[in-house]
Tab-separated table of C-alpha atoms and ligand atoms in Angstrom:
chain	number	residue	atom	x	y	z
A	1	MET	CA	86.676	93.925	74.371
A	2	ARG	CA	86.766	96.275	77.307
A	3	VAL	CA	83.605	97.494	78.995
A	4	ILE	CA	83.194	100.338	81.475
A	5	ARG	CA	80.378	101.696	83.637
A	6	PHE	CA	80.127	105.459	83.859
A	7	SER	CA	77.679	108.213	84.655
A	8	SER	CA	76.639	110.990	82.308
A	9	PRO	CA	73.874	113.605	82.483
A	10	HIS	CA	71.665	110.765	81.098
A	11	GLY	CA	72.274	108.512	84.126
A	12	ILE	CA	74.331	105.359	84.567
A	13	ARG	CA	75.762	104.111	81.286
A	14	ILE	CA	77.557	101.049	79.941
A	15	GLY	CA	80.257	101.717	77.359
A	16	VAL	CA	82.698	99.841	75.167
A	17	TRP	CA	86.189	101.329	75.470
A	18	ILE	CA	88.132	101.190	72.183
A	19	ASN	CA	91.410	103.136	71.962
A	20	ASN	CA	90.504	106.505	73.519
A	21	ASN	CA	86.799	106.237	72.645
A	22	VAL	CA	83.933	105.037	74.801
A	23	ILE	CA	80.841	104.094	72.825
A	24	ASP	CA	77.683	104.242	74.902
A	25	ILE	CA	75.812	100.964	74.305
A	26	THR	CA	73.250	101.412	77.100
A	27	GLU	CA	70.310	101.794	74.699
A	28	VAL	CA	71.216	99.278	72.003
A	29	CYS	CA	68.841	96.480	72.943
A	30	GLY	CA	65.105	97.092	73.594
A	31	SER	CA	65.469	97.579	77.357
A	32	PRO	CA	68.450	99.575	78.698
A	33	LEU	CA	71.606	97.725	79.727
A	34	ASN	CA	72.136	98.279	83.433
A	35	SER	CA	75.285	96.293	84.044
A	36	PHE	CA	77.969	94.061	82.587
A	37	LEU	CA	75.884	91.081	83.756
A	38	ASP	CA	72.951	92.401	81.714
A	39	LEU	CA	75.234	92.486	78.696
A	40	VAL	CA	76.309	88.882	79.325
A	41	PHE	CA	72.633	87.879	79.630
A	42	LYS	CA	71.590	89.697	76.437
A	43	ALA	CA	74.504	88.182	74.499
A	44	SER	CA	73.632	84.674	75.651
A	45	GLN	CA	69.943	85.201	74.762
A	46	ALA	CA	71.135	86.084	71.270
A	47	GLY	CA	73.235	82.886	71.231
A	48	LYS	CA	76.476	84.877	71.045
A	49	SER	CA	79.555	85.502	73.108
A	50	VAL	CA	79.854	89.022	74.548
A	51	ASP	CA	82.480	90.033	71.963
A	52	GLU	CA	80.417	88.650	69.064
A	53	PHE	CA	77.369	90.506	70.369
A	54	LEU	CA	79.315	93.759	70.774
A	55	ARG	CA	80.949	93.477	67.355
A	56	GLU	CA	77.525	93.067	65.747
A	57	VAL	CA	76.056	96.002	67.678
A	58	LEU	CA	78.992	98.221	66.756
A	59	GLU	CA	78.858	97.237	63.076
A	60	GLN	CA	75.153	98.060	62.861
A	61	ARG	CA	74.836	101.050	65.180
A	62	ARG	CA	78.216	102.666	65.846
A	63	GLY	CA	77.363	105.801	63.812
A	64	ASP	CA	74.273	106.606	65.959
A	65	LEU	CA	75.685	105.847	69.399
A	66	PRO	CA	76.959	108.615	71.717
A	67	THR	CA	80.757	108.483	71.930
A	68	TYR	CA	82.988	110.089	74.553
A	69	SER	CA	86.715	110.281	75.049
A	70	TYR	CA	87.928	107.919	77.787
A	71	ARG	CA	90.238	110.649	79.116
A	72	SER	CA	87.297	113.011	79.599
A	73	ILE	CA	85.415	110.344	81.589
A	74	GLU	CA	88.553	109.577	83.633
A	75	LYS	CA	89.018	113.282	84.375
A	76	CYS	CA	85.309	113.776	85.249
A	77	GLU	CA	84.874	116.397	82.507
A	78	ASP	CA	81.439	117.383	81.125
A	79	ASN	CA	79.561	115.737	84.028
A	80	LEU	CA	81.020	112.337	83.114
A	81	ARG	CA	82.373	109.987	85.779
A	82	LEU	CA	83.938	106.551	85.759
A	83	LEU	CA	82.099	104.134	88.099
A	84	ILE	CA	82.996	100.790	89.638
A	85	PRO	CA	82.633	98.418	86.634
A	86	ILE	CA	80.336	95.992	88.482
A	87	ILE	CA	78.536	96.056	91.842
A	88	PRO	CA	79.701	92.743	93.270
A	89	PRO	CA	77.374	90.981	95.730
A	90	GLU	CA	80.466	89.279	97.150
A	91	VAL	CA	84.191	89.833	96.799
A	92	TRP	CA	86.661	87.046	97.562
A	93	GLY	CA	90.428	87.033	97.671
A	94	CYS	CA	93.063	84.388	97.011
A	95	GLY	CA	96.317	84.431	98.915
A	96	VAL	CA	99.929	83.386	98.576
A	97	THR	CA	99.600	82.653	94.877
A	98	TYR	CA	103.028	84.186	94.064
A	99	ARG	CA	106.415	83.295	95.561
A	100	ARG	CA	106.943	86.977	96.439
A	101	SER	CA	103.792	86.998	98.601
A	102	ARG	CA	104.809	83.784	100.372
A	103	GLU	CA	108.314	85.081	101.170
A	104	ALA	CA	107.193	88.527	102.363
A	105	ARG	CA	104.442	87.081	104.577
A	106	GLU	CA	106.671	84.350	106.039
A	107	ARG	CA	109.149	87.074	107.042
A	108	GLU	CA	106.507	89.221	108.716
A	109	THR	CA	104.377	86.626	110.525
A	110	SER	CA	104.736	85.625	114.159
A	111	VAL	CA	103.448	82.119	113.344
A	112	LYS	CA	106.060	80.576	111.059
A	113	GLY	CA	105.239	78.071	108.347
A	114	VAL	CA	101.585	78.801	107.461
A	115	TYR	CA	102.389	80.644	104.236
A	116	ASP	CA	104.981	78.058	103.163
A	117	LEU	CA	102.403	75.325	103.771
A	118	VAL	CA	99.587	76.966	101.830
A	119	TYR	CA	101.861	77.858	98.903
A	120	GLU	CA	102.696	74.167	98.458
A	121	ALA	CA	99.269	72.723	99.366
A	122	GLU	CA	96.743	71.473	96.841
A	123	ARG	CA	94.008	73.698	98.328
A	124	PRO	CA	94.647	77.421	97.790
A	125	GLU	CA	94.012	80.094	100.384
A	126	ILE	CA	90.663	81.744	99.610
A	127	PHE	CA	89.113	84.289	101.957
A	128	PHE	CA	86.067	86.520	102.086
A	129	LYS	CA	87.188	90.054	101.232
A	130	ALA	CA	84.271	92.455	100.882
A	131	THR	CA	80.688	93.231	100.041
A	132	ALA	CA	79.630	95.851	97.496
A	133	HIS	CA	79.258	98.605	100.075
A	134	ARG	CA	82.898	98.184	101.165
A	135	CYS	CA	84.135	98.510	97.562
A	136	VAL	CA	85.073	101.615	95.618
A	137	GLY	CA	85.685	102.372	91.955
A	138	PHE	CA	88.134	104.575	90.071
A	139	GLY	CA	88.864	107.905	91.785
A	140	GLU	CA	87.122	107.044	95.055
A	141	GLU	CA	88.966	106.905	98.369
A	142	ILE	CA	90.279	103.569	99.601
A	143	GLY	CA	90.427	103.216	103.386
A	144	ILE	CA	93.313	102.338	105.696
A	145	ARG	CA	92.549	101.283	109.246
A	146	GLY	CA	93.154	103.734	112.081
A	147	ASP	CA	94.412	100.861	114.285
A	148	SER	CA	97.058	99.597	111.838
A	149	LYS	CA	100.653	100.791	111.555
A	150	ARG	CA	101.332	99.119	108.226
A	151	SER	CA	98.761	99.274	105.483
A	152	ILE	CA	99.667	98.152	101.984
A	153	PRO	CA	98.088	98.085	98.530
A	154	GLU	CA	97.850	94.694	96.849
A	155	ALA	CA	97.519	94.861	93.050
A	156	GLU	CA	95.632	91.810	91.822
A	157	LEU	CA	94.112	90.495	88.621
A	158	THR	CA	90.458	89.938	89.497
A	159	PHE	CA	87.941	87.668	87.825
A	160	ILE	CA	84.180	88.195	87.647
A	161	LEU	CA	81.721	85.311	87.797
A	162	GLY	CA	78.683	84.880	85.571
A	163	PHE	CA	75.347	83.116	86.054
A	164	ASN	CA	76.857	79.628	86.118
A	165	GLN	CA	79.968	80.378	88.144
A	166	GLU	CA	81.936	80.735	84.900
A	167	ILE	CA	84.438	83.549	84.412
A	168	ILE	CA	82.953	86.341	82.294
A	169	GLY	CA	85.731	88.909	82.540
A	170	PHE	CA	88.651	90.413	84.411
A	171	THR	CA	89.300	93.682	86.160
A	172	ALA	CA	92.018	95.127	88.404
A	173	GLY	CA	91.585	94.874	92.170
A	174	ASN	CA	93.294	96.494	95.119
A	175	ASP	CA	93.202	94.159	98.133
A	176	VAL	CA	94.042	96.930	100.617
A	177	SER	CA	95.463	95.152	103.662
A	178	SER	CA	96.744	95.814	107.193
A	179	SER	CA	99.842	93.664	107.082
A	180	ASP	CA	100.854	94.260	110.731
A	181	ILE	CA	97.468	92.954	111.928
A	182	GLU	CA	97.790	89.908	109.651
A	183	GLY	CA	101.423	89.400	110.783
A	184	GLU	CA	100.534	89.498	114.484
A	185	ASN	CA	98.296	86.443	114.175
A	186	PRO	CA	96.914	84.736	111.030
A	187	LEU	CA	93.547	84.422	112.827
A	188	TYR	CA	93.272	88.196	112.537
A	189	LEU	CA	93.078	87.896	108.733
A	190	PRO	CA	89.425	89.042	108.473
A	191	GLN	CA	90.293	92.218	110.407
A	192	ALA	CA	93.396	92.768	108.246
A	193	LYS	CA	91.346	92.438	105.082
A	194	ILE	CA	87.751	93.575	105.689
A	195	PHE	CA	86.967	97.170	106.634
A	196	ASP	CA	85.431	100.284	105.149
A	197	ARG	CA	86.693	100.932	101.572
A	198	CYS	CA	89.041	97.939	101.710
A	199	CYS	CA	88.705	97.046	98.039
A	200	ALA	CA	88.958	99.011	94.803
A	201	LEU	CA	87.878	97.565	91.452
A	202	GLY	CA	88.246	98.922	87.919
A	203	PRO	CA	88.607	100.741	85.649
A	204	SER	CA	87.182	98.317	83.048
A	205	ILE	CA	86.116	94.711	82.588
A	206	LEU	CA	88.148	92.902	79.956
A	207	THR	CA	85.903	90.233	78.457
A	208	VAL	CA	86.996	86.636	78.770
A	209	ASP	CA	86.619	86.427	74.964
A	210	GLU	CA	89.463	88.895	74.606
A	211	ALA	CA	91.526	87.965	77.658
A	212	GLY	CA	91.355	84.176	77.324
A	213	ARG	CA	90.811	81.936	80.347
A	214	GLU	CA	94.366	82.166	81.668
A	215	PRO	CA	95.540	85.670	80.786
A	216	LYS	CA	99.219	86.473	81.213
A	217	LEU	CA	99.241	90.196	81.907
A	218	ARG	CA	101.719	92.726	83.287
A	219	VAL	CA	100.658	94.191	86.645
A	220	GLU	CA	102.101	97.446	88.010
A	221	CYS	CA	101.570	99.264	91.281
A	222	ARG	CA	102.667	102.812	92.131
A	223	VAL	CA	102.089	104.906	95.215
A	224	PHE	CA	102.440	108.675	94.890
A	225	ARG	CA	103.103	110.842	97.934
A	226	SER	CA	103.231	114.631	97.541
A	227	GLY	CA	103.627	114.166	93.775
A	228	LYS	CA	106.617	111.784	94.054
A	229	ILE	CA	106.743	107.995	93.762
A	230	ALA	CA	106.887	106.517	97.283
A	231	PHE	CA	106.703	102.902	96.093
A	232	GLU	CA	106.587	101.103	92.777
A	233	GLY	CA	106.640	97.479	91.776
A	234	SER	CA	105.604	95.214	88.927
A	235	THR	CA	104.979	91.580	88.124
A	236	SER	CA	103.195	89.415	85.581
A	237	THR	CA	100.307	87.042	86.153
A	238	ALA	CA	102.527	84.511	84.339
A	239	LYS	CA	104.394	84.234	87.668
A	240	MET	CA	101.317	82.977	89.505
A	241	LYS	CA	101.775	79.542	91.040
A	242	ARG	CA	98.166	78.486	90.420
A	243	SER	CA	95.900	78.685	87.404
A	244	ILE	CA	92.869	80.973	87.357
A	245	GLU	CA	90.672	77.927	86.759
A	246	GLU	CA	92.067	76.238	89.887
A	247	LEU	CA	91.164	79.324	91.959
A	248	ARG	CA	87.681	79.548	90.429
A	249	TYR	CA	87.129	75.833	91.043
A	250	PHE	CA	88.096	75.952	94.728
A	251	LEU	CA	86.136	79.178	95.301
A	252	CYS	CA	82.920	77.753	93.863
A	253	ARG	CA	83.210	74.200	95.229
A	254	TYR	CA	80.218	73.676	97.559
A	255	ASN	CA	79.845	77.458	97.625
A	256	PRO	CA	77.033	79.252	95.747
A	257	VAL	CA	78.918	82.446	94.875
A	258	PRO	CA	76.345	84.784	93.276
A	259	PRO	CA	76.614	86.115	89.704
A	260	GLY	CA	78.618	89.332	89.401
A	261	SER	CA	80.870	88.459	92.325
A	262	ALA	CA	84.567	89.285	92.053
A	263	CYS	CA	87.599	87.281	93.115
A	264	LEU	CA	91.059	88.826	93.525
A	265	THR	CA	93.744	86.326	92.575
A	266	GLY	CA	96.554	87.362	94.947
A	267	THR	CA	99.423	89.798	94.795
A	268	GLY	CA	102.876	89.378	93.324
A	269	ILE	CA	103.953	92.858	94.464
A	270	VAL	CA	104.621	93.519	98.153
A	271	PRO	CA	106.119	96.829	99.380
A	272	PRO	CA	109.127	96.656	101.749
A	273	ASN	CA	108.507	96.183	105.500
A	274	ASP	CA	109.169	99.838	106.321
A	275	PHE	CA	106.521	101.071	103.881
A	276	SER	CA	102.978	101.957	104.883
A	277	LEU	CA	100.248	103.790	102.989
A	278	ARG	CA	99.393	107.212	104.407
A	279	ASP	CA	96.386	109.474	104.262
A	280	GLY	CA	96.577	111.504	101.027
A	281	ASP	CA	98.682	108.974	99.064
A	282	ILE	CA	97.482	108.076	95.578
A	283	VAL	CA	97.612	104.395	94.558
A	284	GLU	CA	97.746	103.455	90.896
A	285	ILE	CA	97.342	99.877	89.718
A	286	THR	CA	97.804	99.235	86.018
A	287	ILE	CA	96.984	95.899	84.441
A	288	GLU	CA	97.767	95.441	80.775
A	289	LYS	CA	94.615	95.720	78.592
A	290	ILE	CA	92.428	96.561	81.633
A	291	GLY	CA	93.781	100.060	82.303
A	292	THR	CA	94.795	102.068	85.352
A	293	LEU	CA	92.844	102.048	88.602
A	294	ARG	CA	93.670	105.197	90.606
A	295	ASN	CA	92.514	105.843	94.181
A	296	PRO	CA	93.411	108.347	96.884
A	297	VAL	CA	93.982	106.964	100.395
A	298	LYS	CA	91.918	107.959	103.416
A	299	GLN	CA	92.942	107.119	106.960
A	300	LEU	CA	89.796	105.821	108.662
B	1	DO4	O1	97.493	85.145	103.493
B	1	DO4	C1	97.033	86.224	103.552
B	1	DO4	C2	96.572	87.029	102.430
B	1	DO4	C3	97.373	86.848	101.192
B	1	DO4	C4	97.012	87.794	100.104
B	1	DO4	O2	96.122	88.604	100.204
B	1	DO4	C5	97.769	87.759	98.835
B	1	DO4	O3	98.697	86.936	98.685
B	1	DO4	O4	97.466	88.570	97.964
B	2	MG	MG1	95.933	89.973	98.453
C-alpha cells in the first residue's frame, strides 16, 4: 500500500492513498498514529505486516474514516497539505550505481578513474547526505548553492529503514547536487551534496509488502522552466548495478543508522553537461507506484 503524511485542520495526519482517495487512518488505533514508523510499530505489535494491518483496518473501519481526494491534498485545497512522508533522523546516499552515472561523472571529474573503480568494486559508494532539517517534502523549495555553476537534480529510489535496520518502504528522493564542485575534486563531495534544502523526499511511502525487496520501477525526471520542459530523462531501477539489499547491508555494517532514516540509491538520469538548475525551475520526479514529487528551485 501507499502511505502519505499530510496536514488538515485537525493537525498532522497519516493516510492510505488508494486510487485518488486518501483515507485518514490517524485515529484508528487507541493512540493517534504520528508517523509511518508508528504504523510499522503498531502493525508489528499486532503480529501483522503493515499491509495486513492496513487491510484489516480498512475492512473494519473504512466507512467511518475521513476520506479526501489526493488531488485536493496535492493542490493544497481546503487547508490540506502534503508533508514530507517521514522525518528522517539521517539521510544517506549511494553513488555510481548506474552505468549512466559512472560515465557522466568520469567525463566531468578532474581526477580520472575514481568512478570507474567504485562502479566495479565490491564496496559501493555510500555517503552522508542530509539531516531532517535539510530535507523538504512535496511542494517545498529545494536549494541550489550560490557558489555552484552547475546544479542538477538526481532522481533516486529511496529506501526507509525500520527498527532493526530492515527496509520498511520506499519513497522518491531528489539528491540535489552541485556537479561542478564534485567534478573539481572528489574530496569536495560533502560540499557538493550537503547544504540547505539539498534533499526532497515524497510524495508517499510504498510499503515493502507491496513493493517487494528489490522493486523494479520506472523513474522519470522533468525540469520545467517558464512552463516548458528544460530537461527530461527516464530510467528503471532494473538498470541498477547493485541490489537494494547490498546497499542496505553496506550502509548498516558497523553503523547504527537510526529507525526512520532514508537512503537514496543513486541516479540513473544525469542531465547534459551544459544544463544547470536555475532559481524558479520546477523539478518533477515520478517513480512508478510512489507518485510524483514536485519542488520549485531556490537559489541560495
Ligand atoms: O560519486 C558521487 C555521487 C554519486 C551520486 O550521487 C549518484 O550516483 O547518484
Ligand atoms: Mg545521487
